Coordinates of C-alpha atoms in Angstrom, one line a residue:
Chain A
X1 CA -2.9 19.2 -12.9
X2 CA -2.9 19.8 -9.2
X3 CA 0.2 18.6 -7.7
X4 CA -0.3 20.2 -4.3
X5 CA 0.8 23.4 -2.7
X6 CA 4.7 24.2 -2.7
X7 CA 4.5 26.5 0.4
X8 CA 3.9 24.0 3.2
X9 CA 4.2 25.1 6.7
X10 CA 1.8 28.3 6.7
X11 CA -1.1 26.5 7.7
X12 CA -2.0 23.5 9.9
X13 CA -1.6 20.1 8.4
X14 CA -5.0 19.3 7.3
X15 CA -4.6 15.5 8.2
X16 CA -4.3 14.6 12.0
X17 CA -2.0 11.4 11.6
X18 CA -2.2 10.5 15.4
X19 CA -6.1 10.3 14.9
X20 CA -5.6 8.4 11.7
X21 CA -3.1 5.7 13.2
X22 CA -5.9 4.9 15.6
X23 CA -8.1 3.6 12.6
X24 CA -5.3 1.1 11.5
X25 CA -5.2 -1.7 14.0
X26 CA -1.9 -3.1 12.7
X27 CA -0.1 0.6 13.5
X28 CA -1.9 1.0 16.8
X29 CA -1.2 -2.4 18.3
X30 CA 2.1 -3.5 19.9
X31 CA 3.9 -6.4 18.2
X32 CA 6.6 -8.6 19.6
X33 CA 10.1 -6.8 18.7
X34 CA 13.5 -7.3 19.8
X35 CA 13.3 -7.7 23.8
X36 CA 10.2 -5.9 24.1
X37 CA 6.7 -5.3 22.6
X38 CA 6.6 -2.1 20.5
X39 CA 4.6 -0.1 17.9
X40 CA 6.3 -0.7 14.5
X41 CA 7.2 2.5 12.2
X42 CA 5.7 1.5 9.0
X43 CA 7.4 3.3 5.9
X44 CA 6.6 1.0 3.2
X45 CA 3.2 2.1 2.0
X46 CA 4.6 2.5 -1.6
X47 CA 4.7 -1.5 -1.5
X48 CA 1.5 -1.7 0.1
X49 CA -0.7 0.5 2.5
X50 CA -2.1 -0.8 5.8
X51 CA -6.0 -1.1 6.2
X52 CA -8.2 1.0 8.3
X53 CA -10.6 -1.0 10.4
X54 CA -13.4 0.0 8.2
X55 CA -12.0 -1.7 5.2
X56 CA -11.3 -4.9 7.4
X57 CA -14.8 -4.9 8.7
X58 CA -16.1 -4.3 5.0
X59 CA -14.8 -7.8 4.1
X60 CA -16.1 -9.4 7.0
X61 CA -19.5 -7.8 6.8
X62 CA -19.7 -8.7 2.9
X63 CA -19.1 -12.5 3.9
X64 CA -21.4 -12.5 6.7
X65 CA -24.3 -10.6 5.3
X66 CA -24.1 -10.4 1.3
X67 CA -22.0 -13.2 -0.1
X68 CA -23.4 -14.6 -3.4
X69 CA -22.0 -14.7 -6.9
X70 CA -22.6 -11.6 -8.9
X71 CA -24.6 -11.1 -12.2
X72 CA -25.7 -14.6 -12.2
X73 CA -28.5 -15.5 -9.7
X74 CA -32.0 -13.9 -9.7
X75 CA -32.5 -14.4 -5.9
X76 CA -32.5 -11.3 -3.6
X77 CA -29.0 -12.2 -2.2
X78 CA -27.4 -12.4 -5.6
X79 CA -29.0 -9.2 -6.5
X80 CA -27.6 -7.6 -3.2
X81 CA -24.1 -8.9 -3.9
X82 CA -24.1 -7.5 -7.4
X83 CA -25.5 -4.2 -6.2
X84 CA -22.7 -4.0 -3.6
X85 CA -19.8 -4.6 -6.3
X86 CA -21.6 -2.1 -8.8
X87 CA -21.8 0.5 -6.0
X88 CA -17.9 0.0 -5.6
X89 CA -17.5 0.6 -9.1
X90 CA -19.3 3.7 -9.2
X91 CA -17.4 4.9 -6.3
X92 CA -14.1 4.3 -7.7
X93 CA -15.3 6.1 -11.1
X94 CA -16.2 9.1 -9.0
X95 CA -13.1 9.0 -7.2
X96 CA -11.0 9.2 -10.5
X97 CA -13.5 11.3 -12.2
X98 CA -14.2 8.7 -14.8
X99 CA -17.0 9.9 -17.3
X100 CA -18.9 6.5 -16.9
X101 CA -18.9 3.6 -14.4
X102 CA -18.6 1.1 -17.1
X103 CA -15.3 2.2 -18.0
X104 CA -14.0 0.8 -14.6
X105 CA -12.7 -2.6 -15.0
X106 CA -12.0 -4.7 -12.1
X107 CA -8.8 -6.9 -12.3
X108 CA -6.8 -8.6 -9.8
X109 CA -4.2 -6.3 -9.6
X110 CA -2.4 -3.3 -11.6
X111 CA -0.2 -5.7 -13.1
X112 CA -3.1 -7.5 -14.7
X113 CA -4.4 -4.1 -15.8
X114 CA -1.4 -3.2 -17.5
X115 CA -1.1 -6.6 -19.2
X116 CA -4.7 -6.2 -20.4
X117 CA -3.8 -3.0 -22.1
X118 CA -0.8 -4.5 -23.8
X119 CA -2.4 -7.6 -24.7
X120 CA -5.7 -6.6 -25.8
X121 CA -5.2 -3.1 -27.3
X122 CA -1.2 -3.8 -28.2
X123 CA -1.9 -7.2 -29.4
X124 CA -4.6 -5.8 -31.9
X125 CA -3.0 -2.7 -32.9
X126 CA 1.0 -3.5 -32.9
X127 CA 3.1 -4.8 -35.7
X128 CA 6.4 -4.6 -37.3
X129 CA 7.6 -1.0 -37.9
X130 CA 5.4 0.4 -35.0
X131 CA 7.0 1.9 -31.8
X132 CA 6.0 1.7 -28.1
X133 CA 7.7 4.5 -26.0
X134 CA 8.2 3.8 -22.3
X135 CA 10.0 5.9 -19.8
X136 CA 13.1 4.8 -17.8
X137 CA 11.0 5.3 -14.6
X138 CA 8.8 2.5 -15.5
X139 CA 7.9 -0.4 -13.2
X140 CA 8.6 -4.0 -14.5
X141 CA 4.7 -4.1 -14.8
X142 CA 4.7 -1.6 -17.5
X143 CA 7.8 -3.1 -19.1
X144 CA 7.8 -6.7 -19.4
X145 CA 4.1 -7.1 -20.8
X146 CA 5.3 -4.9 -23.8
X147 CA 8.6 -7.0 -24.0
X148 CA 6.6 -10.1 -24.1
X149 CA 4.4 -8.7 -26.9
X150 CA 7.4 -7.4 -28.7
X151 CA 8.8 -11.0 -29.2
X152 CA 5.5 -11.7 -30.8
X153 CA 4.8 -8.7 -33.0
X154 CA 8.4 -7.3 -33.6
X155 CA 7.7 -3.5 -32.8
X156 CA 10.5 -1.2 -31.3
X157 CA 10.6 -0.1 -27.7
X158 CA 11.9 3.4 -27.1
X159 CA 12.9 4.9 -23.9
X160 CA 12.5 8.4 -22.7
X161 CA 15.4 9.1 -20.6
X162 CA 15.7 10.3 -16.9
X163 CA 17.9 13.2 -16.1
X164 CA 20.0 13.8 -12.9
X165 CA 17.2 15.1 -10.9
X166 CA 15.1 12.2 -11.4
X167 CA 12.8 14.1 -14.0
X168 CA 12.0 12.9 -17.4
X169 CA 14.2 14.5 -20.1
X170 CA 11.6 15.3 -22.8
X171 CA 14.2 17.2 -25.0
X172 CA 13.5 14.4 -27.7
X173 CA 10.1 13.7 -27.1
X174 CA 8.9 14.6 -30.6
X175 CA 11.6 12.4 -32.1
X176 CA 10.5 9.4 -29.7
X177 CA 6.8 9.9 -30.6
X178 CA 7.4 10.0 -34.3
X179 CA 5.7 6.7 -35.4
X180 CA 4.8 5.7 -32.1
X181 CA 1.5 3.9 -31.4
X182 CA 1.6 3.7 -27.6
X183 CA 3.1 5.5 -24.7
X184 CA 3.5 3.7 -21.3
X185 CA 3.8 6.1 -18.5
X186 CA 4.3 6.2 -14.9
X187 CA 2.4 8.9 -13.1
X188 CA 4.6 8.7 -10.2
X189 CA 7.9 6.9 -9.8
X190 CA 7.8 4.0 -7.2
X191 CA 11.5 4.7 -6.7
X192 CA 12.1 8.3 -7.0
X193 CA 8.9 9.7 -6.4
X194 CA 8.9 11.9 -9.5
X195 CA 5.5 13.1 -10.6
X196 CA 5.7 13.1 -14.4
X197 CA 4.1 15.8 -16.8
X198 CA 1.4 13.4 -17.8
X199 CA -0.8 16.0 -19.7
X200 CA 2.1 17.5 -21.5
X201 CA 3.0 13.9 -22.8
X202 CA -0.3 12.8 -23.3
X203 CA -1.2 15.8 -25.5
X204 CA 2.0 15.3 -27.5
X205 CA 1.3 11.3 -27.8
X206 CA -2.1 12.1 -29.1
X207 CA -1.0 14.5 -31.8
X208 CA 1.5 12.0 -32.7
X209 CA -1.3 9.5 -33.1
X210 CA -0.5 7.3 -30.1
X211 CA -2.6 6.1 -27.1
X212 CA -1.5 6.6 -23.7
X213 CA -1.3 3.9 -21.0
X214 CA -0.6 5.3 -17.4
X215 CA 0.6 3.4 -14.3
X216 CA -1.0 5.3 -11.7
X217 CA -0.3 2.9 -8.8
X218 CA 1.7 5.5 -6.8
X219 CA -0.7 8.3 -7.8
X220 CA -4.1 7.7 -7.2
X221 CA -3.7 6.8 -3.4
X222 CA -1.8 10.1 -2.8
X223 CA -3.0 12.7 -5.1
X224 CA -6.5 14.0 -6.6
X225 CA -6.9 11.9 -9.6
X226 CA -9.0 13.2 -12.7
X227 CA -8.4 10.7 -15.5
X228 CA -10.0 13.3 -17.9
X229 CA -7.6 15.9 -17.0
X230 CA -4.5 13.6 -17.0
X231 CA -5.5 13.0 -20.8
X232 CA -4.6 9.3 -20.7
X233 CA -6.5 6.7 -22.5
X234 CA -5.8 4.0 -20.0
X235 CA -5.1 4.2 -16.2
X236 CA -4.0 1.4 -14.2
X237 CA -3.8 1.2 -10.3
X238 CA -4.3 -1.3 -7.6
X239 CA -6.5 -1.1 -4.3
X240 CA -4.0 -2.4 -1.8
X241 CA -1.7 0.7 -2.2
X242 CA -4.7 2.8 -1.3
X243 CA -5.9 1.3 2.1
X244 CA -8.1 -1.3 0.1
X245 CA -7.7 -5.1 0.1
X246 CA -5.1 -7.1 -2.0
X247 CA -6.6 -9.1 -4.9
X248 CA -8.3 -6.2 -6.6
X249 CA -6.9 -3.7 -9.2
X250 CA -8.5 -1.2 -11.6
X251 CA -8.1 -0.6 -15.4
X252 CA -9.9 2.5 -16.3
X253 CA -10.1 3.2 -20.1
X254 CA -12.0 5.3 -22.7
X255 CA -15.2 3.6 -23.7
X256 CA -14.6 3.9 -27.6
X257 CA -11.3 2.3 -27.1
X258 CA -12.5 -0.6 -24.7
X259 CA -15.5 -1.2 -27.1
X260 CA -13.2 -1.7 -30.0
X261 CA -10.7 -4.0 -28.1
X262 CA -11.0 -7.9 -28.0
X263 CA -11.5 -9.5 -24.6
X264 CA -8.3 -10.3 -22.6
X265 CA -9.4 -13.3 -20.7
X266 CA -12.1 -15.8 -21.8
X267 CA -14.6 -17.5 -19.7
X268 CA -17.8 -17.1 -17.7
X269 CA -19.3 -13.7 -17.1
X270 CA -17.5 -12.0 -20.3
X271 CA -19.7 -13.2 -22.8
X272 CA -23.3 -12.3 -24.3
X273 CA -23.6 -15.7 -26.1
X274 CA -21.6 -18.7 -26.7
X275 CA -22.2 -21.3 -29.4
X276 CA -20.2 -24.2 -30.8
X277 CA -19.2 -21.8 -33.6
X278 CA -17.9 -19.0 -31.4
X279 CA -18.8 -16.4 -28.7
X280 CA -20.3 -12.9 -28.6
X281 CA -18.7 -10.8 -25.7
X282 CA -20.7 -9.0 -23.1
X283 CA -20.8 -5.2 -22.8
X284 CA -18.5 -3.1 -20.8
X285 CA -17.4 -3.6 -18.2
X286 CA -18.0 -7.3 -18.1
X287 CA -16.3 -7.9 -21.3
X288 CA -12.9 -7.5 -19.4
X289 CA -14.1 -9.3 -16.3
X290 CA -13.9 -12.9 -16.9
X291 CA -14.9 -15.5 -14.0
X292 CA -16.1 -14.6 -10.7
X293 CA -14.5 -11.4 -9.8
X294 CA -12.8 -10.3 -6.7
X295 CA -16.3 -9.3 -5.1
X296 CA -15.5 -8.8 -1.5
X297 CA -12.3 -7.1 -2.5
X298 CA -14.0 -4.6 -4.6
X299 CA -16.5 -3.8 -1.9
X300 CA -13.5 -3.2 0.4
X301 CA -12.0 -1.1 -2.4
X302 CA -15.2 1.0 -2.2
X303 CA -14.9 1.6 1.5
X304 CA -11.2 2.5 1.3
X305 CA -12.2 5.1 -1.5
X306 CA -15.1 6.4 1.1
X307 CA -12.1 6.6 3.7
X308 CA -9.8 8.5 1.5
X309 CA -12.7 10.6 0.3
X310 CA -13.6 11.6 3.8
X311 CA -10.2 12.9 4.4
X312 CA -10.2 14.6 1.1
X313 CA -7.5 13.9 -1.4
X314 CA -6.2 17.4 -1.5
X315 CA -5.8 17.3 2.3
X316 CA -3.9 13.8 1.7
X317 CA -1.6 15.6 -0.8
X318 CA -1.0 18.7 1.4
X319 CA -0.1 16.3 4.2
X320 CA 2.3 14.5 2.1
X321 CA 4.0 17.6 0.6
X322 CA 4.6 18.7 4.3
X323 CA 6.1 15.5 5.3
X324 CA 8.2 15.1 2.4
X325 CA 9.5 18.5 2.9
X326 CA 10.2 17.5 6.7
X327 CA 11.9 14.2 5.5
X328 CA 14.1 15.8 2.9
X329 CA 15.2 18.6 5.5
X330 CA 15.8 16.2 8.5
X331 CA 17.8 13.6 6.5
X332 CA 19.9 16.4 4.8
X333 CA 20.5 18.1 8.2
X334 CA 21.4 14.9 10.2
X335 CA 23.4 13.0 7.6
X336 CA 24.6 15.6 5.0
X337 CA 26.6 13.9 2.1
X338 CA 26.6 10.5 4.0
X339 CA 23.2 10.0 2.8
X340 CA 22.0 10.1 -0.9
X341 CA 18.3 10.7 -1.5
X342 CA 17.5 9.9 -5.0
X343 CA 14.9 11.8 -7.0
X344 CA 13.5 15.4 -7.3
X345 CA 14.6 17.8 -4.3
X346 CA 11.4 20.0 -4.4
X347 CA 8.5 18.3 -2.5
X348 CA 5.9 19.8 -4.9
X349 CA 7.4 17.9 -7.7
X350 CA 7.5 14.6 -6.0
X351 CA 5.5 12.0 -3.7
X352 CA 6.7 10.8 -0.5
X353 CA 9.1 8.1 -1.6
X354 CA 12.5 8.2 -0.6
X355 CA 15.1 5.9 -2.2
X356 CA 18.1 6.2 0.3
X357 CA 21.7 5.1 0.1
X358 CA 23.8 5.4 3.3
X359 CA 27.6 5.5 2.5
X360 CA 29.0 2.1 2.6
X361 CA 26.0 0.4 3.9
X362 CA 24.2 -1.8 1.4
X363 CA 20.5 -1.3 1.3
X364 CA 19.7 -4.9 2.5
X365 CA 22.0 -4.6 5.3
X366 CA 20.7 -1.2 6.2
X367 CA 17.0 -2.3 6.1
X368 CA 18.1 -5.3 8.4
X369 CA 19.3 -2.8 11.2
X370 CA 16.2 -0.6 10.5
X371 CA 14.1 -3.8 11.2
X372 CA 16.0 -4.3 14.5
X373 CA 14.6 -1.0 15.5
X374 CA 11.1 -1.7 14.1
X375 CA 11.4 0.5 11.1
X376 CA 9.8 -1.0 8.0
X377 CA 11.3 0.1 4.7
X378 CA 11.8 -1.9 1.3
X379 CA 15.4 -2.8 0.3
X380 CA 16.0 -3.9 -3.4
X381 CA 15.4 -2.9 -6.9
X382 CA 11.8 -2.0 -6.5
X383 CA 11.0 -3.7 -9.5
X384 CA 12.6 -1.0 -11.7
X385 CA 15.9 -2.7 -12.8
X386 CA 16.3 -0.6 -15.8
X387 CA 16.1 2.5 -13.5
X388 CA 18.4 1.1 -11.0
X389 CA 20.9 0.6 -13.9
X390 CA 20.5 4.4 -14.9
X391 CA 20.9 5.3 -11.3
X392 CA 24.0 3.3 -11.2
X393 CA 23.1 1.3 -8.3
X394 CA 21.9 -2.3 -7.9
X395 CA 19.5 -1.6 -5.1
X396 CA 18.3 1.2 -2.6
X397 CA 16.6 1.3 0.6
X398 CA 13.1 3.0 0.1
X399 CA 11.0 4.8 2.8
X400 CA 7.7 5.7 1.7
X401 CA 4.9 7.8 3.8
X402 CA 1.2 7.7 3.8
X403 CA -1.8 9.5 5.6
X404 CA -0.9 7.6 8.9
X405 CA 2.8 8.7 9.1
X406 CA 3.9 12.0 10.9
X407 CA 7.3 13.5 11.8
X408 CA 7.8 11.1 14.5
X409 CA 7.9 8.2 12.1
X410 CA 10.5 10.2 10.2
X411 CA 12.6 10.9 13.3
X412 CA 12.4 7.1 14.1
X413 CA 13.6 6.4 10.7
X414 CA 16.5 9.1 11.0
X415 CA 17.5 7.5 14.4
X416 CA 17.7 3.9 13.1
X417 CA 19.7 5.3 10.2
X418 CA 22.2 6.6 12.7
X419 CA 22.2 3.3 14.4
X420 CA 23.1 1.6 11.1
X421 CA 25.7 3.9 10.3
X422 CA 27.4 3.4 13.6
X423 CA 27.0 -0.4 13.5
X424 CA 28.7 -0.5 10.1
X425 CA 31.0 2.4 11.0
X426 CA 33.6 1.3 8.3
Chain B
X1 CA 15.3 -13.5 19.5
X2 CA 18.3 -13.2 17.2
X3 CA 20.2 -10.2 17.5
X4 CA 22.3 -8.3 14.8
X5 CA 25.6 -9.6 16.1
X6 CA 24.4 -13.3 15.4
X7 CA 24.2 -12.2 11.6
X8 CA 27.0 -9.8 11.2
X9 CA 29.9 -11.8 12.6
X10 CA 33.3 -9.9 12.4
X11 CA 34.5 -12.4 10.1
X12 CA 31.7 -11.8 7.8
X13 CA 32.1 -8.0 7.8
X14 CA 35.9 -8.6 7.2
X15 CA 35.1 -10.7 4.0
X16 CA 32.8 -7.8 3.0
X17 CA 35.4 -5.3 3.4
X18 CA 38.2 -7.2 1.8
X19 CA 36.7 -9.5 -0.5
X20 CA 39.0 -12.5 -1.5
X21 CA 39.6 -13.7 -5.0
X22 CA 37.8 -10.6 -6.3
X23 CA 38.2 -10.0 -10.1
X24 CA 37.9 -11.7 -13.5
X25 CA 39.5 -14.7 -15.3
X26 CA 40.0 -14.7 -19.2
X27 CA 37.2 -16.5 -21.0
X28 CA 38.0 -18.9 -22.4
X29 CA 39.8 -20.9 -21.1
X30 CA 37.7 -20.0 -17.9
X31 CA 34.0 -19.9 -17.6
X32 CA 31.8 -17.2 -16.6
X33 CA 28.5 -17.6 -14.8
X34 CA 26.1 -15.1 -13.7
X35 CA 23.5 -15.3 -10.8
X36 CA 20.9 -13.1 -9.7
X37 CA 18.6 -12.7 -6.7
X38 CA 15.5 -11.4 -8.3
X39 CA 14.0 -10.2 -4.9
X40 CA 17.0 -7.7 -4.0
X41 CA 18.9 -7.3 -7.1
X42 CA 22.1 -8.9 -5.8
X43 CA 24.4 -10.1 -8.5
X44 CA 27.3 -12.6 -8.3
X45 CA 29.3 -13.5 -11.2
X46 CA 31.7 -16.7 -10.9
X47 CA 34.7 -17.2 -13.1
X48 CA 35.9 -20.9 -12.9
X49 CA 39.3 -22.3 -14.3
X50 CA 39.4 -26.0 -14.1
X51 CA 42.6 -28.4 -14.3
X52 CA 42.8 -31.3 -16.9
X53 CA 41.1 -34.5 -16.1
X54 CA 37.7 -35.9 -16.2
X55 CA 34.4 -35.0 -14.4
X56 CA 34.6 -34.6 -10.8
X57 CA 38.0 -35.2 -10.4
X58 CA 39.1 -32.0 -12.1
X59 CA 40.6 -29.5 -10.0
X60 CA 39.3 -25.7 -9.6
X61 CA 42.6 -24.4 -10.2
X62 CA 41.3 -20.7 -10.1
X63 CA 38.2 -18.9 -9.1
X64 CA 37.2 -15.3 -9.3
X65 CA 34.2 -13.4 -8.0
X66 CA 32.4 -10.3 -9.5
X67 CA 29.1 -8.7 -8.9
X68 CA 27.5 -6.6 -6.2
X69 CA 25.2 -7.1 -3.3
X70 CA 24.9 -7.1 0.5
X71 CA 27.3 -7.9 3.2
X72 CA 26.0 -11.5 3.3
X73 CA 26.0 -12.3 -0.4
X74 CA 29.5 -10.7 -1.0
X75 CA 31.2 -12.3 2.2
X76 CA 29.6 -15.7 1.4
X77 CA 31.0 -15.4 -2.1
X78 CA 34.4 -14.6 -0.9
X79 CA 34.5 -17.3 1.8
X80 CA 33.2 -19.9 -0.9
X81 CA 36.0 -18.9 -3.3
X82 CA 38.6 -19.6 -0.4
X83 CA 36.9 -22.8 0.6
X84 CA 36.7 -24.3 -3.0
X85 CA 39.9 -22.9 -4.6
X86 CA 42.4 -25.9 -5.1
X87 CA 39.7 -28.7 -4.4
X88 CA 38.5 -31.1 -6.7
X89 CA 34.8 -30.7 -8.0
X90 CA 33.8 -33.7 -5.9
X91 CA 35.1 -32.1 -2.9
X92 CA 33.6 -28.7 -3.8
X93 CA 30.4 -30.4 -4.1
X94 CA 30.8 -31.8 -0.6
X95 CA 31.5 -28.3 0.8
X96 CA 28.4 -27.1 -1.1
X97 CA 26.3 -29.7 0.4
X98 CA 27.5 -29.0 3.9
X99 CA 26.9 -25.3 3.4
X100 CA 23.4 -25.8 2.2
X101 CA 22.6 -28.2 5.2
X102 CA 23.8 -25.4 7.3
X103 CA 21.5 -23.2 5.7
X104 CA 18.5 -25.5 6.6
X105 CA 17.7 -25.9 2.8
X106 CA 15.4 -28.9 2.5
X107 CA 13.5 -29.0 -1.0
X108 CA 10.0 -29.5 -1.2
X109 CA 9.0 -29.4 2.5
X110 CA 5.2 -28.6 2.1
X111 CA 4.0 -29.0 5.6
X112 CA 4.8 -26.3 8.1
X113 CA 4.2 -28.5 11.2
X114 CA 6.6 -31.5 10.0
X115 CA 9.9 -31.6 11.9
X116 CA 12.8 -30.5 9.5
X117 CA 15.0 -33.7 8.7
X118 CA 18.3 -33.5 10.2
X119 CA 21.0 -33.4 7.6
X120 CA 24.5 -33.9 8.9
X121 CA 26.5 -30.6 8.7
X122 CA 30.2 -31.5 8.1
X123 CA 31.8 -28.9 10.1
X124 CA 35.4 -30.0 9.3
X125 CA 34.7 -29.1 5.6
X126 CA 33.0 -25.8 6.6
X127 CA 35.8 -24.1 8.6
X128 CA 35.5 -20.4 8.6
X129 CA 32.1 -20.8 6.7
X130 CA 30.7 -21.7 10.1
X131 CA 30.3 -17.9 10.6
X132 CA 27.5 -17.8 8.3
X133 CA 25.3 -20.2 10.6
X134 CA 23.7 -17.1 12.1
X135 CA 22.0 -16.4 8.8
X136 CA 19.6 -19.2 9.4
X137 CA 18.0 -17.1 12.2
X138 CA 17.2 -14.4 9.5
X139 CA 15.2 -16.6 7.0
X140 CA 15.0 -13.8 4.4
X141 CA 18.7 -13.6 4.2
X142 CA 19.4 -17.2 3.4
X143 CA 18.9 -16.5 -0.3
X144 CA 21.7 -13.8 0.0
X145 CA 24.0 -16.3 1.6
X146 CA 23.4 -19.2 -1.2
X147 CA 23.4 -17.0 -4.2
X148 CA 27.0 -17.5 -4.8
X149 CA 26.9 -21.2 -4.0
X150 CA 24.0 -21.7 -6.6
X151 CA 26.0 -19.8 -9.0
X152 CA 28.9 -21.9 -8.3
X153 CA 27.0 -25.0 -8.9
X154 CA 25.7 -23.8 -12.3
X155 CA 29.1 -22.7 -13.1
X156 CA 30.6 -26.2 -12.5
X157 CA 27.9 -27.8 -14.7
X158 CA 28.9 -25.2 -17.5
X159 CA 32.6 -25.8 -17.2
X160 CA 32.2 -29.5 -17.3
X161 CA 29.8 -29.4 -20.1

């Protein structure tokens, strides 16, 4: 798996963030701030990415020129709308190297994607005596669906632990996988930035007879993604973290598994036939897309994919490795032991997500002072409370970078952290 | 535009640095109630020891606070513990109502354009808690300030049950 170069600094950054920033109206327009209008320093892309003008225009353009319900009408406009959505599906399939476009299911978000896997595959295949293996890195979206199902089906949930450096501890992997039917795995931690050894775990899981469902929300927007090379059976992610609109997510799955699974939600669009006696589900992907799908949002996602593809995902990764390296170095230089940055210390082993703890300043208070300086970070448990417990903290302040961030944003973060330290100079 | 000084008043920082009534009580006879802010992960534990008597006339003989969280949630809990200790349940509920009114909490207001109803804030009852008034200017932080009070409310119900 290509996780990027580990020798940043030898060549020019392949991404010109100043030029990129100009594509994002929210980042290139001043906003009312404390006492004066200012540009914000947006460091919360792990929560949601900002949108380039092209994506914003795609939504308007769809509604102005193409809006009709999909896969229903025979009139020309309905066909154009259907074609627009299916073109977006093919773009997404190509972007993640899916073997077939009909393996790409549009959902409302990654959470729905992960619930679909748990409910449809897990609900059919799990029972007492079975085991589901999760990692302590997981987001609640890859935990709670299994816990809901566990209450019904009575299987065991096992947890792959995290070591002191924020990596998965795979010492007992074989023991965890013994009798396991599912492995639920985050490709990149939304708290620590840890990149997990997906292929190794997937191969071991398959050898043990388990399927692998990957939460790739933090991975697909930031690294070249090849679902075949990952070795996963299901890969879930959301559009809004990769410059696309909110309201649409993706669940990719292997066709032979999807074909054998029952539908998740029932309704219009997902059937081939319905009688008083029962129904026959539609073919993939429509079998899993009940009701009117997020059409405009899917089209917008297609444009986001175009935008990222034009930059090149290798370049995106290279840029973020460089910026991660700069961030770790800058914060260590300026704050030393006063600032804890959780997670792996090697830029090549992590993404640009930094969970920060500034001595004696609670993350919530920290982010309040940062906001005063126009710096947007996320404070809280990041929907990963089991991981917070492992880290021994209630919350962290999380800064995360993307294509439009550069060294000046990291410097602004460091300046505002200094202001916070001085404001709360206990 | 509200500044940080409106939020982080000196007395709030003082309660955060040196929280009052911090600790635990034996359960039973005391009750233990947990409150969570699911948005930020703040946790408050309220231990209550009520005196003899019936219903709202019972006195909060002792109160202890546990948990972890930001300066606003922790200082609010500390001030709350001081303000209700030794008071009857009825008096504690009065203070709670005044505090929530100060926090501008009005249930079921659906229309943004409607003027907020004026609920009288009894400043006499609030005392030191007045310092929390600045929180209202930072709407996301209101939940931090009210977490301990909601937990107290729940704790009283459990202690009386």
